[in-house]
XYZ file of C-alpha atoms in Angstrom:
570
model
C 27.559 -9.946 -58.252
C 27.613 -7.053 -55.917
C 26.230 -3.657 -56.886
C 26.730 -0.593 -54.859
C 24.089 1.956 -55.101
C 22.637 5.035 -53.382
C 21.371 4.325 -49.928
C 17.567 4.572 -50.357
C 15.221 2.959 -47.661
C 12.291 2.004 -49.866
C 9.346 0.273 -48.753
C 10.451 -2.778 -50.469
C 13.197 -3.278 -48.029
C 12.002 -4.868 -44.755
C 14.693 -4.463 -41.978
C 15.846 -7.458 -40.402
C 15.563 -8.775 -36.811
C 18.752 -6.722 -35.694
C 19.638 -3.246 -36.803
C 23.072 -3.564 -35.201
C 24.651 -1.818 -32.584
C 26.072 1.659 -32.056
C 29.908 1.771 -33.319
C 32.401 0.650 -30.631
C 35.953 -0.581 -30.097
C 34.923 -4.108 -28.932
C 34.630 -6.609 -31.638
C 31.912 -9.171 -31.908
C 34.031 -12.218 -32.118
C 34.913 -13.651 -28.806
C 36.288 -16.961 -27.348
C 34.460 -18.633 -24.443
C 36.885 -20.698 -22.234
C 35.553 -23.160 -19.631
C 36.125 -26.303 -17.816
C 34.426 -29.337 -19.025
C 34.059 -31.064 -15.748
C 36.894 -33.532 -16.297
C 39.562 -30.681 -15.390
C 40.088 -30.102 -19.115
C 39.879 -26.674 -20.411
C 37.963 -26.128 -23.471
C 37.487 -23.043 -25.600
C 34.751 -22.166 -28.357
C 34.259 -19.216 -30.534
C 31.246 -17.110 -29.499
C 29.735 -14.179 -31.503
C 27.909 -11.238 -29.731
C 25.474 -11.151 -32.660
C 23.810 -14.491 -31.973
C 21.983 -15.856 -28.875
C 23.713 -18.191 -26.243
C 21.539 -21.097 -27.392
C 22.191 -20.843 -31.067
C 25.734 -21.304 -30.073
C 25.064 -24.244 -27.856
C 25.042 -22.454 -24.517
C 22.564 -22.661 -21.907
C 22.176 -22.795 -18.067
C 23.730 -26.100 -17.680
C 26.838 -25.298 -19.215
C 29.611 -24.539 -16.735
C 30.766 -21.111 -15.920
C 33.332 -19.612 -18.424
C 35.333 -16.540 -19.306
C 34.488 -14.618 -22.254
C 37.548 -12.955 -23.875
C 38.496 -10.915 -26.948
C 41.135 -8.170 -27.862
C 40.610 -4.703 -29.114
C 42.559 -1.798 -30.341
C 42.393 1.665 -29.106
C 43.636 4.338 -31.379
C 46.272 6.861 -30.342
C 44.676 10.166 -29.227
C 44.212 12.409 -26.275
C 43.948 10.172 -23.360
C 40.375 10.201 -21.889
C 38.241 7.941 -19.889
C 35.929 5.641 -21.953
C 32.461 4.057 -21.277
C 32.109 0.300 -21.005
C 28.398 -0.781 -21.674
C 27.565 -4.565 -21.019
C 24.098 -6.252 -21.719
C 24.610 -9.861 -21.160
C 21.703 -12.324 -20.384
C 23.632 -14.163 -17.781
C 25.263 -13.895 -14.380
C 28.283 -11.694 -14.589
C 30.848 -12.362 -11.924
C 33.590 -10.097 -12.962
C 34.831 -7.772 -15.904
C 38.604 -7.028 -16.406
C 40.335 -4.948 -18.966
C 44.075 -5.579 -19.216
C 43.937 -7.221 -15.846
C 42.048 -4.274 -13.945
C 38.849 -5.017 -12.295
C 36.140 -3.016 -13.748
C 33.036 -4.407 -12.011
C 30.873 -7.562 -11.712
C 28.324 -9.360 -9.391
C 25.331 -8.394 -11.598
C 22.669 -10.747 -13.436
C 20.288 -9.912 -16.229
C 17.607 -12.587 -16.476
C 15.243 -13.339 -19.407
C 11.887 -11.599 -19.775
C 9.206 -13.522 -21.694
C 7.734 -10.601 -23.596
C 7.196 -9.629 -27.123
C 9.272 -6.369 -26.475
C 11.600 -6.903 -23.379
C 13.847 -3.936 -22.272
C 17.019 -4.988 -20.936
C 19.005 -2.339 -18.866
C 22.680 -2.412 -19.595
C 25.454 -2.039 -16.972
C 27.426 1.018 -17.514
C 31.102 1.588 -16.220
C 33.672 4.229 -16.452
C 37.023 3.046 -17.748
C 40.102 5.220 -16.890
C 42.310 5.919 -19.591
C 45.294 4.679 -17.437
C 43.622 1.222 -17.627
C 43.951 1.161 -21.612
C 47.018 0.694 -23.835
C 46.569 3.400 -26.542
C 47.779 2.452 -30.146
C 48.232 -1.176 -28.751
C 46.253 -4.221 -28.445
C 43.998 -4.517 -25.325
C 42.139 -7.498 -23.797
C 38.602 -7.793 -21.958
C 37.847 -10.774 -19.957
C 34.287 -11.346 -18.678
C 33.664 -14.270 -16.263
C 30.143 -15.452 -16.423
C 27.663 -18.252 -15.999
C 23.834 -19.230 -16.067
C 23.616 -18.408 -19.917
C 19.960 -17.346 -20.470
C 17.178 -18.822 -22.589
C 15.817 -16.047 -25.084
C 13.963 -18.235 -27.708
C 16.247 -17.045 -30.416
C 16.594 -13.217 -30.264
C 19.935 -12.036 -29.140
C 20.118 -9.273 -26.483
C 23.762 -9.526 -25.801
C 26.261 -6.560 -26.342
C 29.463 -5.290 -25.046
C 30.461 -1.813 -26.178
C 33.603 0.414 -25.434
C 33.313 4.079 -26.507
C 34.023 7.764 -25.699
C 31.511 10.079 -24.325
C 29.345 10.376 -27.431
C 28.438 7.345 -29.664
C 28.985 7.867 -33.389
C 25.937 7.984 -35.436
C 26.721 4.995 -37.550
C 24.340 2.197 -38.714
C 24.314 -1.172 -40.353
C 21.282 -3.355 -41.392
C 20.290 -6.254 -43.526
C 17.252 -6.274 -45.649
C 15.508 -8.412 -48.122
C 12.805 -7.989 -50.827
C 10.601 -10.684 -49.992
C 8.925 -9.379 -46.740
C 8.923 -12.968 -45.046
C 12.717 -13.497 -46.089
C 11.384 -16.617 -48.072
C 12.987 -17.296 -51.399
C 10.976 -20.069 -53.156
C 13.352 -19.944 -56.298
C 17.057 -20.760 -55.136
C 18.179 -19.000 -58.273
C 16.712 -15.771 -57.101
C 18.521 -14.955 -53.941
C 19.906 -11.628 -52.850
C 20.137 -9.372 -49.906
C 20.930 -5.820 -49.221
C 23.324 -4.303 -46.623
C 22.655 -0.780 -45.689
C 25.140 1.154 -43.876
C 26.136 4.580 -42.586
C 29.748 4.609 -41.565
C 31.660 7.611 -40.461
C 34.983 6.210 -42.349
C 36.233 3.761 -44.855
C 36.183 0.224 -43.858
C 35.313 -3.351 -44.956
C 32.263 -5.442 -44.403
C 32.801 -9.351 -43.301
C 29.675 -11.166 -44.450
C 29.247 -14.648 -43.195
C 26.362 -16.971 -44.099
C 25.702 -20.358 -42.248
C 23.135 -23.056 -42.858
C 21.025 -24.205 -39.806
C 23.542 -27.102 -39.249
C 26.207 -24.436 -38.504
C 28.202 -24.953 -41.828
C 29.595 -21.991 -43.461
C 28.299 -21.614 -47.019
C 29.185 -17.996 -47.913
C 32.075 -15.630 -46.906
C 32.810 -12.231 -48.551
C 34.716 -9.205 -47.808
C 33.240 -5.882 -48.957
C 35.237 -2.756 -49.088
C 33.124 0.498 -48.057
C 33.497 4.097 -48.126
C 32.350 6.838 -45.890
C 28.640 7.907 -45.796
C 25.380 6.370 -46.756
C 25.404 3.524 -48.958
C 23.751 0.179 -49.850
C 25.207 -2.951 -51.221
C 23.122 -5.612 -53.114
C 24.487 -9.157 -52.884
C 23.318 -11.490 -55.737
C 23.605 -15.019 -54.117
C 22.297 -16.921 -56.856
C 25.530 -18.294 -57.979
C 25.964 -19.855 -54.406
C 23.457 -22.588 -55.193
C 22.133 -22.729 -51.927
C 20.151 -25.690 -50.934
C 16.650 -25.561 -49.671
C 17.039 -24.688 -46.063
C 17.464 -22.136 -43.437
C 20.246 -19.556 -43.262
C 21.932 -17.201 -40.641
C 23.451 -13.944 -41.887
C 26.021 -11.879 -39.778
C 27.620 -8.727 -41.252
C 30.418 -6.843 -39.310
C 31.811 -3.451 -40.466
C 35.065 -3.092 -39.457
C 36.549 0.617 -39.640
C 37.607 2.731 -36.617
C 35.504 0.422 -34.645
C 32.892 -2.332 -35.014
C 29.329 -2.391 -36.220
C 27.208 -5.535 -36.873
C 23.850 -6.963 -37.644
C 22.405 -10.503 -38.015
C 19.339 -11.716 -39.910
C 17.791 -14.885 -41.163
C 16.358 -16.106 -44.400
C 15.168 -19.459 -45.968
C 15.326 -21.027 -49.331
C 12.419 -23.260 -50.598
C 11.419 -24.469 -47.332
C 8.722 -27.044 -48.781
C 11.534 -28.566 -50.871
C 13.825 -29.361 -47.833
C 15.011 -33.017 -47.643
C 13.025 -35.138 -45.226
C 14.722 -37.896 -43.279
C 12.770 -41.128 -43.694
C 13.652 -42.354 -40.202
C 10.483 -43.599 -38.707
C 11.144 -46.294 -36.219
C 10.040 -49.783 -36.851
C 6.813 -50.513 -35.038
C 6.034 -46.947 -34.459
C 2.250 -46.885 -35.150
C 1.687 -50.354 -33.555
C 3.199 -48.650 -30.480
C 0.885 -45.962 -30.519
C -2.181 -48.150 -31.269
C -1.372 -50.235 -28.246
C -1.299 -46.898 -26.275
C -4.708 -46.128 -27.652
C -6.075 -49.453 -26.708
C -4.681 -49.095 -23.072
C -6.492 -45.759 -23.085
C -9.930 -47.224 -24.164
C -9.676 -49.580 -21.048
C -10.064 -46.553 -18.707
C -13.395 -45.339 -18.045
C -13.439 -41.492 -19.025
C -15.988 -40.452 -16.084
C -16.467 -37.037 -17.508
C -17.283 -34.172 -15.194
C -18.179 -30.594 -15.689
C -18.419 -27.853 -13.164
C -19.694 -24.367 -14.167
C -17.583 -21.583 -12.626
C -18.953 -18.049 -12.479
C -15.362 -16.410 -12.542
C -15.056 -18.184 -15.998
C -18.342 -16.860 -17.374
C -18.434 -13.797 -19.662
C -21.390 -11.880 -21.400
C -21.437 -14.316 -24.261
C -20.002 -17.517 -22.941
C -20.269 -19.941 -19.983
C -17.076 -21.183 -18.380
C -16.441 -24.540 -16.862
C -13.886 -26.740 -15.279
C -13.917 -30.131 -16.825
C -12.323 -33.291 -15.435
C -11.734 -36.638 -17.095
C -9.913 -40.003 -16.559
C -6.879 -40.689 -18.678
C -4.492 -43.582 -19.122
C -3.115 -44.756 -15.829
C -6.485 -43.785 -14.269
C -5.329 -40.172 -13.394
C -7.469 -37.095 -13.388
C -6.897 -34.552 -16.083
C -8.541 -31.045 -16.373
C -9.288 -28.415 -18.534
C -11.083 -24.954 -19.075
C -14.097 -25.270 -21.057
C -15.821 -22.208 -22.712
C -19.569 -22.689 -24.442
C -21.768 -20.046 -25.995
C -24.750 -19.073 -23.856
C -27.013 -19.596 -26.849
C -27.947 -23.251 -27.389
C -26.592 -24.688 -30.488
C -24.054 -26.701 -32.186
C -20.845 -25.186 -32.582
C -17.254 -25.443 -34.250
C -14.891 -26.324 -31.409
C -11.049 -25.677 -30.774
C -8.965 -27.798 -28.562
C -6.184 -25.838 -27.386
C -3.110 -27.730 -26.403
C -0.295 -26.227 -23.975
C 3.366 -25.498 -24.377
C 5.912 -27.207 -22.291
C 4.957 -26.621 -18.600
C 2.176 -24.225 -19.358
C -1.174 -24.689 -18.144
C -3.283 -21.699 -19.419
C -2.544 -19.638 -16.441
C -3.659 -16.497 -18.503
C -7.204 -16.691 -19.447
C -7.994 -13.340 -20.847
C -8.048 -14.337 -24.355
C -10.783 -16.885 -23.632
C -12.753 -14.650 -21.260
C -12.739 -11.714 -23.755
C -13.544 -13.788 -26.884
C -16.544 -12.810 -29.087
C -16.075 -15.825 -31.276
C -19.006 -18.112 -31.607
C -17.332 -21.310 -30.804
C -16.706 -23.835 -28.135
C -13.152 -23.840 -26.897
C -11.261 -26.521 -24.515
C -8.003 -25.410 -22.959
C -6.659 -28.979 -21.898
C -4.176 -29.043 -19.071
C -2.299 -32.381 -19.934
C -0.812 -34.239 -16.977
C 1.766 -32.165 -14.975
C 0.391 -28.824 -16.374
C -1.834 -26.286 -14.816
C -4.968 -27.680 -13.094
C -3.405 -31.154 -13.930
C -0.193 -30.430 -12.237
C -0.625 -33.001 -9.405
C -1.352 -35.660 -11.943
C 2.205 -36.282 -12.886
C 5.299 -35.812 -10.982
C 8.651 -35.550 -12.384
C 11.987 -33.380 -11.473
C 12.678 -30.306 -13.037
C 14.531 -29.176 -15.140
C 16.093 -32.604 -15.541
C 14.457 -35.025 -16.783
C 11.260 -32.829 -16.985
C 8.719 -34.076 -19.485
C 11.097 -34.554 -22.329
C 13.447 -36.858 -20.537
C 11.080 -38.598 -18.255
C 11.347 -42.555 -18.760
C 14.018 -41.967 -21.664
C 15.253 -45.634 -20.958
C 12.051 -47.257 -20.901
C 9.767 -46.488 -23.924
C 6.532 -47.451 -22.048
C 7.090 -45.178 -19.197
C 7.931 -41.858 -21.177
C 5.866 -38.838 -20.049
C 4.841 -38.064 -23.427
C 3.189 -41.700 -24.094
C 0.925 -40.513 -21.478
C 0.400 -37.040 -22.399
C -0.377 -37.781 -25.845
C -3.446 -40.100 -24.668
C -4.398 -37.088 -22.452
C -5.108 -35.179 -25.625
C -7.087 -38.098 -27.235
C -9.182 -38.352 -24.186
C -10.015 -34.655 -24.473
C -11.268 -35.444 -28.165
C -13.377 -38.155 -26.514
C -14.881 -35.719 -24.067
C -15.615 -33.136 -27.097
C -17.364 -36.149 -28.955
C -19.789 -36.453 -25.878
C -20.994 -33.088 -25.927
C -24.122 -31.928 -27.849
C -22.973 -28.301 -28.103
C -19.907 -29.592 -30.332
C -20.325 -29.852 -34.084
C -18.498 -33.026 -34.596
C -17.666 -31.888 -38.181
C -15.739 -29.056 -37.079
C -13.381 -30.072 -34.384
C -9.832 -28.171 -34.558
C -6.733 -28.514 -32.532
C -4.150 -25.629 -32.212
C -0.952 -25.156 -30.277
C 2.684 -23.982 -30.530
C 5.964 -25.554 -29.135
C 4.886 -28.476 -27.320
C 1.332 -27.494 -28.166
C 2.195 -27.773 -31.928
C 3.652 -31.266 -31.570
C 0.548 -32.230 -29.545
C -1.680 -30.758 -32.248
C 0.292 -32.748 -34.945
C -0.108 -35.948 -32.891
C -3.836 -35.369 -32.375
C -4.590 -34.661 -35.849
C -2.572 -37.902 -37.044
C -3.777 -40.308 -34.671
C -7.470 -39.119 -34.968
C -7.650 -38.176 -38.649
C -11.301 -38.803 -39.052
C -12.266 -36.690 -36.093
C -10.162 -33.557 -36.492
C -11.183 -31.410 -39.401
C -8.633 -28.554 -38.922
C -5.052 -28.223 -37.388
C -3.027 -25.183 -36.663
C 0.529 -25.702 -35.433
C 3.578 -23.365 -34.562
C 7.286 -24.362 -34.195
C 6.401 -27.733 -32.823
C 8.017 -30.035 -30.379
C 9.068 -33.015 -30.103
C 9.305 -32.925 -33.924
C 12.175 -34.089 -36.289
C 14.195 -35.024 -33.458
C 17.220 -36.259 -35.401
C 17.578 -33.100 -37.146
C 16.702 -31.226 -33.795
C 19.887 -32.282 -32.053
C 21.950 -31.322 -35.107
C 20.318 -27.701 -35.441
C 20.015 -27.090 -31.727
C 23.134 -28.775 -30.500
C 22.610 -28.133 -26.830
C 19.915 -30.943 -27.050
C 22.920 -33.487 -26.928
C 23.779 -32.179 -23.569
C 20.243 -32.250 -22.217
C 19.871 -35.909 -23.398
C 23.040 -36.830 -21.691
C 21.793 -35.187 -18.416
C 18.510 -37.372 -18.746
C 20.776 -40.476 -18.937
C 22.717 -39.413 -16.004
C 19.637 -38.819 -14.067
C 18.680 -42.563 -14.720
C 22.148 -43.654 -13.896
C 23.009 -44.326 -17.546
C 20.719 -47.440 -17.485
C 20.705 -47.055 -21.475
C 23.314 -45.428 -23.848
C 22.838 -42.248 -25.789
C 21.733 -44.036 -28.987
C 19.149 -46.098 -27.078
C 17.790 -42.860 -25.490
C 17.539 -41.340 -28.827
C 15.563 -44.435 -30.274
C 13.178 -43.616 -27.512
C 12.912 -40.324 -28.607
C 12.214 -41.507 -32.157
C 8.907 -42.963 -31.031
C 7.928 -39.707 -29.504
C 8.634 -37.742 -32.761
C 5.388 -36.137 -33.868
C 6.687 -35.724 -37.384
C 5.883 -39.264 -38.116
C 2.062 -38.354 -37.530
C 1.918 -35.793 -40.208
C 1.349 -38.098 -43.294
C -1.853 -39.353 -41.746
C -3.307 -35.889 -41.210
C -6.606 -35.482 -43.282
C -7.388 -32.151 -41.788
C -6.826 -28.699 -43.320
C -3.448 -27.383 -41.840
C -1.764 -24.327 -41.069
C 1.827 -24.129 -39.865
C 3.387 -20.863 -38.612
C 7.198 -20.598 -38.456
C 9.477 -17.904 -36.669
C 12.767 -17.622 -38.472
C 14.524 -16.586 -35.260
C 13.307 -19.458 -33.316
C 16.414 -21.230 -32.026
C 14.351 -23.417 -29.543
C 12.197 -25.259 -32.090
C 13.613 -24.147 -35.220
C 11.686 -24.030 -38.422
C 13.445 -26.848 -40.032
C 11.323 -29.144 -37.715
C 7.895 -27.683 -38.509
C 8.471 -27.850 -42.208
C 9.831 -31.398 -41.865
C 6.290 -32.314 -40.662
C 4.510 -29.762 -42.876
C 6.058 -31.500 -45.955
C 4.836 -35.019 -45.007
C 1.151 -33.643 -44.915
C -0.870 -34.582 -47.794
C -4.237 -32.579 -47.070
C -4.896 -28.953 -47.982
C -2.197 -26.993 -46.059
C -0.647 -23.453 -45.868
C 2.140 -21.981 -43.967
C 2.963 -18.569 -42.659
C 6.483 -17.278 -41.997
C 7.325 -14.430 -39.463
C 10.895 -13.647 -40.319
C 11.540 -11.747 -37.172
C 9.615 -14.029 -34.617
C 11.529 -16.057 -32.026
C 9.905 -18.937 -30.166
C 7.937 -16.448 -28.208
C 5.903 -15.660 -31.252
C 5.962 -11.800 -31.048
C 3.534 -11.396 -34.121
C 0.763 -12.984 -31.968
C 0.397 -16.480 -33.805
C -2.980 -17.245 -31.792
C -4.599 -14.577 -33.810
C -3.303 -15.762 -36.997
C -4.414 -19.461 -36.167
C -7.918 -18.251 -35.178
C -8.333 -16.488 -38.519
C -7.401 -19.656 -40.041
C -10.087 -21.594 -38.117
C -12.599 -18.818 -38.729
C -12.049 -19.388 -42.679
C -12.141 -23.205 -42.289
C -15.276 -23.444 -40.092
C -16.929 -20.123 -40.952
C -18.095 -19.095 -37.631
C -19.396 -15.801 -36.496
C -17.939 -13.172 -33.994
C -20.697 -11.644 -31.548
C -21.084 -8.071 -32.105
C -21.047 -5.934 -28.870
C -24.530 -4.463 -28.252
């Protein structure tokens, strides 16, 4: 059921990730044509409302040509403005065969509020076909990572952009509908003329589940769409809404339905825990040789800082940053586990902390202080693909053991309250937290993880389709000494989802609905296997970057679980 009503932006309407673009003559639906490397030309649809990676594009994809057609109404001939923001390398831009510009690149900025400057060009009226169909082609490559948020836009307009708006909103602030029979969304628009909204909803496996067309009138208005009759299954959904009138306005947004009831694939490989028990037994044969060195540059008013060193599997040296309150005592302790390639290069959060806890920021092999302890080529095979054809030589078999050795270190320390050891991390760090809490269920009493990796791999390659290309590149690196399915079987043994059912710790999961790197389905697949006390938080507008400061949310969780104090400034 669709109910048009007066356009009122009430507090119950929380605006979605994208509030749309200024009205322009360029549509949002494009086609990307490229050569697949076998001298075969391929083409695929591309939406300017969604990120490159959500559509299977990333830096390893070959260069291609984005193209679409557009209509220029008959009017007094005048020059137009072309505005382009593409997180990619742009070789050339042509309109109706006329060269407009090129040779520019916009790279991704890892920031909670990045600002990207668009390239602006004047398009002479003689290049345009008035009252006829026109074409635009953009040759581009090196499609950028974004973590999920879309920053791409191509707009063509006269000197003054019309004051038109479109936005998608929901009543639940976190865009989570626990009851599939109670799903609705609102489309709020402010068009300058009559038109039509094309609404499209896809699930996270890229299947279209809802298509609707909505006639609109001029002026401010809102449409409430009741989706209860669509019988949407528990899962995650992408919404795009495009208003077509004298030009185009578009917006995208994300919501989820009953995430704790999504179907969980029972695909634990035979011998999974025996494999990991064997790895633990190998770790036990390595003497840890714990060393600790105080560093004045890591000390603060309330805590002393140290560099710790320990031996891990393979007899390699692993390091970490260790922070201990100056006042003697036995403290709750947090083991911080790193994201992919991150070595805790930014320590301000630790140095400025007033929490009365012990913290160990572990640099697993190949990361930060332990970078020289492991060698692999980047970006291929990296840590993910290293040893993909030999299950006993994978990077993660060794990295997982580094985390367990860190818990051994904490177990040797008098300042650590052994009944209050927590683990936390996001992305790769989230997967490592799940693994550590699952392999050491009697030693870890609290676990906080954000959109984890590697987790629920068989679903991951279906949701984030470019992983199939990544796996093929790993296999090529190793001379295709195993086939694709054999490579996936290796990755099955690294899947941290299978540790979840062994976790006894109180657990917090944080999800970002816009995350297309480690999409929320993966984290919930693990979450739904956990049998201990657990809770989740969904940030509907967060990407893989975690714009809402997930670490603060996690620390609040630990404070609730461990009941530690915060030192008041004197």
